[in-house]
Amino acid sequence: MLPKIDTTEMIEFLTRLLNTPSPTGFTEQAIDLCEDALQGIPGIHLQRTRKGALVATLPGVTDGPWRALTAHVDTLGAMVKEIKSNGRLKMTKLGGYPWNTVEGEGVRVYTASGETVRGSILLTKASVHVHGQDVGKTERNDDTMEVRLDARTESAEETRDLGIEVGDFVVFDPRVEVTDGFVRSRHLDDKACVACMIQAVKTLSEVGLTPKVSTVLHVSNYEEVGHGAAAGIPAEVSELISVDMAAVGNGQASDEFHATLCVKDSGGPYHYRLNQKMRRLAEDYEIPHKIDIYPYYGSDGEAFWRAGGDVAVSLIGPGVDASHNYERTHSEALEATTLWCLAFLLD
Ligand SMILES: [Zn+2]
């Protein structure tokens, strides 16, 4: 039997994390929040990598071959590419997504001095009463999308007077909402899994249990651009679980009520023996789970493999609907993922 998870506490932490801005390259505040959540766990050793990831080491019953779990706090976002002559902002994307998934979204621009300016993402020709059918037909790209600032500016100079410059981070509103177990928000990828991983470790310490072998929690901060966990996994680690959302949609086995073991994605198959172990754990502990393949997907486990990491890697995570869009999952998938992490820690 696995210890019981405090789902309310997990979703409260997840909500806090979702409301903490952390586009790739601007993740310090979210890493701080994770560090705070883990502080106080008996025996835990917390460390930041030079790159800014959090590495938490938990001593095990035996020092045995180490294990690790990794999940990422960095999210999709944008950066100011250019201040236009009309005072509005041209953006460059951080991470991979089509512009239509953020059209109409509220944003905060973080200036170098730490101030924020509100705004929203719109098509350059947004008014239906002015541009008619063009509004529907225009291709959404870097040139046709812009930030309209909620400040009085009609020139590049006036925008610069607000403290805004090229390179400032543009953070999308996460719009977190919890209804009847459903959690709807941007950036459940991968904050949902960070919350599961942290809750698993907190649950262990609350019931006075210790991982079977020494285990590392790696909170990655550059996953969305492909090299998050390339560094920061200690050489002692022999088994690495990448905890990241499962892709839900037509033809997929994954759903919002299960955790999924992904056996193959764009980077090829994961580690057969470790996959077999994860399947056995799910069956032994009756964890609601699916097995799936993701057609357009790469993980931080693969980032570590590509960087030369010599470990077995598996990928598990909760089903997330409309990934890299306005995402949604359910507490049942979060509980299943947390239980799977717990089983991995204990067995
Ligand atoms: Zn992810």
CSV table of C-alpha atoms and ligand atoms in Angstrom, one decimal:
chain,number,residue,atom,x,y,z
A,1,MET,CA,0.0,0.0,0.0
A,2,LEU,CA,1.2,3.5,-0.9
A,3,PRO,CA,0.7,6.4,1.6
A,4,LYS,CA,-2.3,8.6,0.9
A,5,ILE,CA,-1.8,11.8,-1.0
A,6,ASP,CA,-3.1,15.2,0.2
A,7,THR,CA,-4.6,16.2,-3.1
A,8,THR,CA,-5.9,19.6,-1.8
A,9,GLU,CA,-2.4,20.5,-0.7
A,10,MET,CA,-1.0,19.4,-4.0
A,11,ILE,CA,-3.5,21.5,-6.1
A,12,GLU,CA,-2.9,24.5,-3.8
A,13,PHE,CA,0.8,24.3,-4.5
A,14,LEU,CA,0.2,23.8,-8.2
A,15,THR,CA,-2.0,26.9,-8.3
A,16,ARG,CA,0.7,29.0,-6.6
A,17,LEU,CA,3.3,27.6,-9.1
A,18,LEU,CA,1.0,28.3,-12.1
A,19,ASN,CA,0.6,31.9,-10.9
A,20,THR,CA,4.4,32.3,-10.7
A,21,PRO,CA,5.8,33.6,-14.0
A,22,SER,CA,8.5,31.4,-15.4
A,23,PRO,CA,9.0,31.5,-19.2
A,24,THR,CA,12.2,29.7,-20.2
A,25,GLY,CA,15.1,32.0,-19.2
A,26,PHE,CA,13.1,33.7,-16.4
A,27,THR,CA,12.6,30.9,-14.0
A,28,GLU,CA,14.2,32.0,-10.7
A,29,GLN,CA,11.0,32.9,-8.9
A,30,ALA,CA,9.5,29.5,-9.7
A,31,ILE,CA,12.7,27.6,-8.6
A,32,ASP,CA,12.6,29.6,-5.4
A,33,LEU,CA,9.0,28.4,-4.7
A,34,CYS,CA,10.0,24.8,-5.3
A,35,GLU,CA,13.0,25.2,-3.0
A,36,ASP,CA,10.7,26.6,-0.3
A,37,ALA,CA,8.3,23.7,-0.7
A,38,LEU,CA,11.1,21.2,-0.2
A,39,GLN,CA,12.9,22.9,2.6
A,40,GLY,CA,12.4,21.2,5.9
A,41,ILE,CA,12.2,17.7,4.6
A,42,PRO,CA,14.5,15.7,6.9
A,43,GLY,CA,17.9,14.9,5.4
A,44,ILE,CA,17.2,16.7,2.1
A,45,HIS,CA,20.2,18.5,0.5
A,46,LEU,CA,19.2,21.4,-1.8
A,47,GLN,CA,21.5,22.9,-4.4
A,48,ARG,CA,21.2,25.1,-7.5
A,49,THR,CA,23.2,24.3,-10.6
A,50,ARG,CA,25.1,27.2,-12.3
A,51,LYS,CA,22.4,27.1,-15.0
A,52,GLY,CA,19.7,27.7,-12.4
A,53,ALA,CA,18.1,24.3,-12.0
A,54,LEU,CA,17.2,22.9,-8.5
A,55,VAL,CA,18.8,19.6,-7.5
A,56,ALA,CA,17.4,18.1,-4.3
A,57,THR,CA,19.1,15.0,-2.9
A,58,LEU,CA,17.2,12.7,-0.6
A,59,PRO,CA,19.2,10.0,1.3
A,60,GLY,CA,17.9,6.5,0.8
A,61,VAL,CA,17.7,3.4,3.0
A,62,THR,CA,20.8,2.3,1.1
A,63,ASP,CA,23.1,4.4,-1.0
A,64,GLY,CA,22.6,1.8,-3.8
A,65,PRO,CA,22.6,2.9,-7.5
A,66,TRP,CA,21.0,6.3,-7.3
A,67,ARG,CA,17.7,7.2,-8.9
A,68,ALA,CA,16.4,10.6,-10.2
A,69,LEU,CA,13.2,12.3,-11.2
A,70,THR,CA,13.1,15.4,-13.4
A,71,ALA,CA,10.3,17.8,-14.2
A,72,HIS,CA,10.5,21.3,-15.6
A,73,VAL,CA,9.2,24.7,-14.3
A,74,ASP,CA,10.0,26.7,-17.4
A,75,THR,CA,7.1,27.4,-19.7
A,76,LEU,CA,6.2,28.8,-23.1
A,77,GLY,CA,6.4,32.6,-23.4
A,78,ALA,CA,7.8,35.4,-25.5
A,79,MET,CA,10.4,38.2,-25.5
A,80,VAL,CA,10.2,41.7,-26.9
A,81,LYS,CA,11.9,41.5,-30.3
A,82,GLU,CA,11.3,45.1,-31.4
A,83,ILE,CA,9.5,48.2,-30.3
A,84,LYS,CA,7.4,49.3,-33.2
A,85,SER,CA,7.0,52.9,-34.4
A,86,ASN,CA,3.4,52.8,-33.2
A,87,GLY,CA,4.5,52.0,-29.6
A,88,ARG,CA,3.4,48.3,-29.8
A,89,LEU,CA,5.7,45.3,-29.4
A,90,LYS,CA,6.8,42.7,-31.8
A,91,MET,CA,7.6,39.4,-30.1
A,92,THR,CA,9.9,36.4,-30.5
A,93,LYS,CA,8.6,33.1,-29.2
A,94,LEU,CA,10.2,31.2,-26.3
A,95,GLY,CA,9.4,27.5,-26.9
A,96,GLY,CA,7.3,25.9,-29.7
A,97,TYR,CA,3.6,26.9,-30.2
A,98,PRO,CA,1.5,28.5,-32.9
A,99,TRP,CA,0.5,32.1,-32.4
A,100,ASN,CA,-3.2,31.5,-32.6
A,101,THR,CA,-3.0,29.6,-29.2
A,102,VAL,CA,-2.2,32.9,-27.4
A,103,GLU,CA,-4.3,35.3,-29.5
A,104,GLY,CA,-6.3,37.6,-27.2
A,105,GLU,CA,-4.3,36.5,-24.1
A,106,GLY,CA,-3.4,39.0,-21.4
A,107,VAL,CA,0.3,39.5,-20.8
A,108,ARG,CA,2.7,41.1,-18.4
A,109,VAL,CA,5.9,42.7,-19.8
A,110,TYR,CA,8.8,42.4,-17.3
A,111,THR,CA,11.1,45.4,-17.7
A,112,ALA,CA,14.8,45.3,-16.8
A,113,SER,CA,14.2,47.3,-13.6
A,114,GLY,CA,11.6,44.8,-12.4
A,115,GLU,CA,8.5,46.8,-13.3
A,116,THR,CA,5.6,45.2,-15.1
A,117,VAL,CA,3.4,46.6,-17.8
A,118,ARG,CA,0.0,45.0,-18.7
A,119,GLY,CA,-1.1,44.3,-22.2
A,120,SER,CA,-2.5,41.7,-24.6
A,121,ILE,CA,-1.6,39.8,-27.7
A,122,LEU,CA,-3.5,40.7,-30.8
A,123,LEU,CA,-3.4,40.5,-34.5
A,124,THR,CA,-2.0,43.8,-36.0
A,125,LYS,CA,-5.2,44.1,-37.9
A,126,ALA,CA,-7.6,43.1,-35.1
A,127,SER,CA,-10.8,45.1,-35.5
A,128,VAL,CA,-13.5,43.3,-37.4
A,129,HIS,CA,-15.2,46.6,-38.2
A,130,VAL,CA,-12.1,48.0,-39.8
A,131,HIS,CA,-10.5,45.0,-41.5
A,132,GLY,CA,-13.5,42.8,-42.1
A,133,GLN,CA,-12.7,39.3,-43.4
A,134,ASP,CA,-8.9,39.9,-43.2
A,135,VAL,CA,-9.2,39.3,-39.4
A,136,GLY,CA,-10.1,35.7,-40.0
A,137,LYS,CA,-7.9,35.1,-43.1
A,138,THR,CA,-4.6,36.7,-42.0
A,139,GLU,CA,-1.8,34.2,-41.3
A,140,ARG,CA,-0.7,34.4,-37.6
A,141,ASN,CA,3.1,34.9,-37.6
A,142,ASP,CA,5.8,37.0,-35.9
A,143,ASP,CA,5.0,40.0,-38.2
A,144,THR,CA,1.2,39.9,-37.8
A,145,MET,CA,1.0,39.5,-34.0
A,146,GLU,CA,1.8,42.2,-31.5
A,147,VAL,CA,1.5,43.3,-27.9
A,148,ARG,CA,-0.9,46.2,-27.3
A,149,LEU,CA,0.1,47.8,-24.0
A,150,ASP,CA,-2.3,49.1,-21.5
A,151,ALA,CA,-0.4,52.4,-21.3
A,152,ARG,CA,-0.6,55.6,-23.2
A,153,THR,CA,1.9,55.2,-26.0
A,154,GLU,CA,1.8,55.8,-29.7
A,155,SER,CA,5.5,55.8,-30.4
A,156,ALA,CA,8.6,53.8,-29.8
A,157,GLU,CA,9.9,56.6,-27.6
A,158,GLU,CA,6.8,56.7,-25.3
A,159,THR,CA,7.1,52.9,-24.9
A,160,ARG,CA,10.8,53.2,-24.0
A,161,ASP,CA,9.8,55.8,-21.4
A,162,LEU,CA,7.7,53.0,-19.7
A,163,GLY,CA,11.0,51.2,-19.2
A,164,ILE,CA,10.4,48.6,-21.9
A,165,GLU,CA,13.3,47.4,-24.1
A,166,VAL,CA,14.2,44.7,-26.5
A,167,GLY,CA,14.8,41.4,-24.6
A,168,ASP,CA,12.1,42.0,-21.9
A,169,PHE,CA,10.1,38.9,-21.1
A,170,VAL,CA,6.5,38.7,-22.1
A,171,VAL,CA,4.5,36.4,-19.7
A,172,PHE,CA,1.1,35.0,-20.7
A,173,ASP,CA,-1.7,35.0,-18.1
A,174,PRO,CA,-2.0,31.4,-16.8
A,175,ARG,CA,-5.8,31.8,-16.1
A,176,VAL,CA,-5.9,29.0,-13.5
A,177,GLU,CA,-9.3,27.6,-12.7
A,178,VAL,CA,-10.2,24.5,-10.6
A,179,THR,CA,-13.7,23.0,-11.2
A,180,ASP,CA,-14.9,19.6,-10.0
A,181,GLY,CA,-11.4,18.2,-10.0
A,182,PHE,CA,-10.5,19.7,-13.4
A,183,VAL,CA,-7.5,22.0,-13.4
A,184,ARG,CA,-7.5,24.4,-16.4
A,185,SER,CA,-4.5,26.6,-17.0
A,186,ARG,CA,-1.7,27.5,-19.3
A,187,HIS,CA,1.6,25.8,-18.4
A,188,LEU,CA,0.3,22.6,-16.8
A,189,ASP,CA,3.2,21.5,-18.9
A,190,ASP,CA,5.1,20.9,-16.8
A,191,LYS,CA,4.2,22.6,-13.5
A,192,ALA,CA,1.6,19.8,-12.9
A,193,CYS,CA,4.4,17.3,-12.8
A,194,VAL,CA,6.7,19.5,-10.6
A,195,ALA,CA,3.7,19.6,-8.2
A,196,CYS,CA,3.3,15.8,-8.4
A,197,MET,CA,7.0,15.1,-7.8
A,198,ILE,CA,7.2,17.5,-4.8
A,199,GLN,CA,4.0,16.1,-3.3
A,200,ALA,CA,5.4,12.6,-3.6
A,201,VAL,CA,8.5,13.5,-1.6
A,202,LYS,CA,6.5,15.5,1.0
A,203,THR,CA,4.1,12.6,1.5
A,204,LEU,CA,7.0,10.3,2.1
A,205,SER,CA,8.5,12.6,4.8
A,206,GLU,CA,5.0,13.2,6.4
A,207,VAL,CA,4.6,9.4,7.0
A,208,GLY,CA,8.2,9.0,8.1
A,209,LEU,CA,9.3,6.9,5.1
A,210,THR,CA,12.6,7.1,3.3
A,211,PRO,CA,13.3,6.3,-0.4
A,212,LYS,CA,14.7,2.9,-1.0
A,213,VAL,CA,17.9,4.3,-2.5
A,214,SER,CA,19.3,7.8,-2.6
A,215,THR,CA,17.2,9.8,-5.0
A,216,VAL,CA,17.6,13.2,-6.7
A,217,LEU,CA,14.8,15.5,-7.7
A,218,HIS,CA,15.8,17.7,-10.6
A,219,VAL,CA,13.7,20.8,-11.3
A,220,SER,CA,14.7,21.7,-14.8
A,221,ASN,CA,14.6,25.3,-16.1
A,222,TYR,CA,15.3,25.0,-19.9
A,223,GLU,CA,13.2,22.1,-21.1
A,224,GLU,CA,11.0,24.1,-23.6
A,225,VAL,CA,14.1,24.9,-25.7
A,226,GLY,CA,15.4,21.4,-25.6
A,227,HIS,CA,18.4,21.2,-23.2
A,228,GLY,CA,16.9,21.4,-19.6
A,229,ALA,CA,18.2,18.3,-18.0
A,230,ALA,CA,21.3,18.1,-20.3
A,231,ALA,CA,23.1,19.2,-17.1
A,232,GLY,CA,22.5,18.7,-13.4
A,233,ILE,CA,21.8,14.9,-13.1
A,234,PRO,CA,24.6,13.5,-10.9
A,235,ALA,CA,26.9,10.8,-12.3
A,236,GLU,CA,25.7,8.3,-9.5
A,237,VAL,CA,22.2,8.1,-11.1
A,238,SER,CA,21.4,4.9,-12.9
A,239,GLU,CA,17.6,5.3,-13.4
A,240,LEU,CA,16.0,8.6,-14.5
A,241,ILE,CA,12.2,9.2,-14.7
A,242,SER,CA,11.3,12.2,-16.8
A,243,VAL,CA,8.0,13.4,-15.3
A,244,ASP,CA,6.1,15.4,-18.0
A,245,MET,CA,2.6,15.7,-19.3
A,246,ALA,CA,1.0,13.1,-21.5
A,247,ALA,CA,-0.4,14.1,-24.9
A,248,VAL,CA,-4.2,13.8,-25.2
A,249,GLY,CA,-6.0,14.0,-28.5
A,250,ASN,CA,-7.4,12.0,-31.5
A,251,GLY,CA,-5.8,8.5,-31.7
A,252,GLN,CA,-4.0,8.9,-28.3
A,253,ALA,CA,-4.4,6.3,-25.5
A,254,SER,CA,-3.8,9.0,-22.8
A,255,ASP,CA,-6.6,10.9,-21.1
A,256,GLU,CA,-7.1,13.4,-18.3
A,257,PHE,CA,-7.9,10.7,-15.7
A,258,HIS,CA,-4.8,8.5,-15.9
A,259,ALA,CA,-1.1,8.8,-15.8
A,260,THR,CA,0.7,7.6,-18.9
A,261,LEU,CA,3.9,5.7,-19.6
A,262,CYS,CA,5.3,7.0,-22.9
A,263,VAL,CA,7.2,4.2,-24.6
A,264,LYS,CA,8.2,6.3,-27.7
A,265,ASP,CA,8.1,9.9,-28.9
A,266,SER,CA,9.9,11.9,-31.5
A,267,GLY,CA,13.3,11.0,-29.9
A,268,GLY,CA,12.6,7.2,-30.3
A,269,PRO,CA,11.9,4.5,-27.8
A,270,TYR,CA,12.6,4.9,-24.0
A,271,HIS,CA,14.5,2.3,-21.9
A,272,TYR,CA,12.8,-1.1,-22.2
A,273,ARG,CA,13.8,-2.6,-18.8
A,274,LEU,CA,13.0,0.6,-16.9
A,275,ASN,CA,9.6,0.8,-18.7
A,276,GLN,CA,8.9,-2.8,-17.7
A,277,LYS,CA,9.6,-1.9,-14.1
A,278,MET,CA,7.3,1.2,-14.3
A,279,ARG,CA,4.5,-1.0,-15.7
A,280,ARG,CA,5.0,-3.6,-12.9
A,281,LEU,CA,4.9,-0.8,-10.3
A,282,ALA,CA,1.6,0.5,-11.8
A,283,GLU,CA,0.1,-2.9,-11.8
A,284,ASP,CA,1.3,-3.9,-8.3
A,285,TYR,CA,0.0,-0.7,-6.8
A,286,GLU,CA,-3.1,-0.4,-8.9
A,287,ILE,CA,-2.2,3.0,-10.3
A,288,PRO,CA,-4.6,4.1,-13.1
A,289,HIS,CA,-2.4,4.2,-16.1
A,290,LYS,CA,-2.1,4.1,-19.9
A,291,ILE,CA,0.7,3.2,-22.3
A,292,ASP,CA,1.1,5.6,-25.2
A,293,ILE,CA,3.3,7.1,-28.0
A,294,TYR,CA,3.5,10.8,-28.6
A,295,PRO,CA,3.9,11.9,-32.3
A,296,TYR,CA,5.4,15.4,-31.8
A,297,TYR,CA,7.2,15.4,-28.4
A,298,GLY,CA,10.7,15.4,-26.8
A,299,SER,CA,11.5,15.1,-23.1
A,300,ASP,CA,14.2,16.2,-20.7
A,301,GLY,CA,15.2,12.5,-20.3
A,302,GLU,CA,16.2,12.6,-24.0
A,303,ALA,CA,18.0,15.9,-23.5
A,304,PHE,CA,20.1,14.1,-20.9
A,305,TRP,CA,20.7,11.1,-23.3
A,306,ARG,CA,21.7,13.5,-26.1
A,307,ALA,CA,24.1,15.2,-23.7
A,308,GLY,CA,25.8,11.8,-23.1
A,309,GLY,CA,23.9,10.7,-20.0
A,310,ASP,CA,24.5,7.0,-19.4
A,311,VAL,CA,21.3,6.1,-17.6
A,312,ALA,CA,18.0,4.2,-18.1
A,313,VAL,CA,15.2,6.7,-18.9
A,314,SER,CA,11.4,6.4,-18.7
A,315,LEU,CA,8.7,9.1,-19.2
A,316,ILE,CA,5.5,9.3,-17.1
A,317,GLY,CA,3.0,12.0,-16.6
A,318,PRO,CA,-0.7,13.0,-16.3
A,319,GLY,CA,-2.8,13.3,-19.4
A,320,VAL,CA,-3.1,17.0,-20.4
A,321,ASP,CA,-5.7,18.1,-23.0
A,322,ALA,CA,-4.9,20.8,-25.5
A,323,SER,CA,-1.1,20.8,-24.7
A,324,HIS,CA,0.9,24.0,-25.5
A,325,ASN,CA,-2.6,25.6,-25.8
A,326,TYR,CA,-5.1,26.4,-23.1
A,327,GLU,CA,-4.4,23.2,-21.2
A,328,ARG,CA,-6.5,21.1,-18.8
A,329,THR,CA,-6.1,18.0,-16.7
A,330,HIS,CA,-7.9,16.3,-13.8
A,331,SER,CA,-6.9,15.7,-10.2
A,332,GLU,CA,-7.2,11.9,-10.9
A,333,ALA,CA,-4.4,12.1,-13.4
A,334,LEU,CA,-2.3,14.2,-10.9
A,335,GLU,CA,-2.9,11.6,-8.1
A,336,ALA,CA,-2.0,8.7,-10.4
A,337,THR,CA,1.3,10.5,-11.4
A,338,THR,CA,2.1,11.2,-7.7
A,339,LEU,CA,1.4,7.6,-6.7
A,340,TRP,CA,3.7,6.4,-9.6
A,341,CYS,CA,6.5,8.7,-8.3
A,342,LEU,CA,5.9,7.3,-4.8
A,343,ALA,CA,6.1,3.7,-6.0
A,344,PHE,CA,9.3,4.5,-7.8
A,345,LEU,CA,10.8,6.1,-4.7
A,346,LEU,CA,9.8,3.2,-2.4
A,347,ASP,CA,10.1,0.0,-4.4
B,1,ZN,ZN,6.9,19.6,-20.8
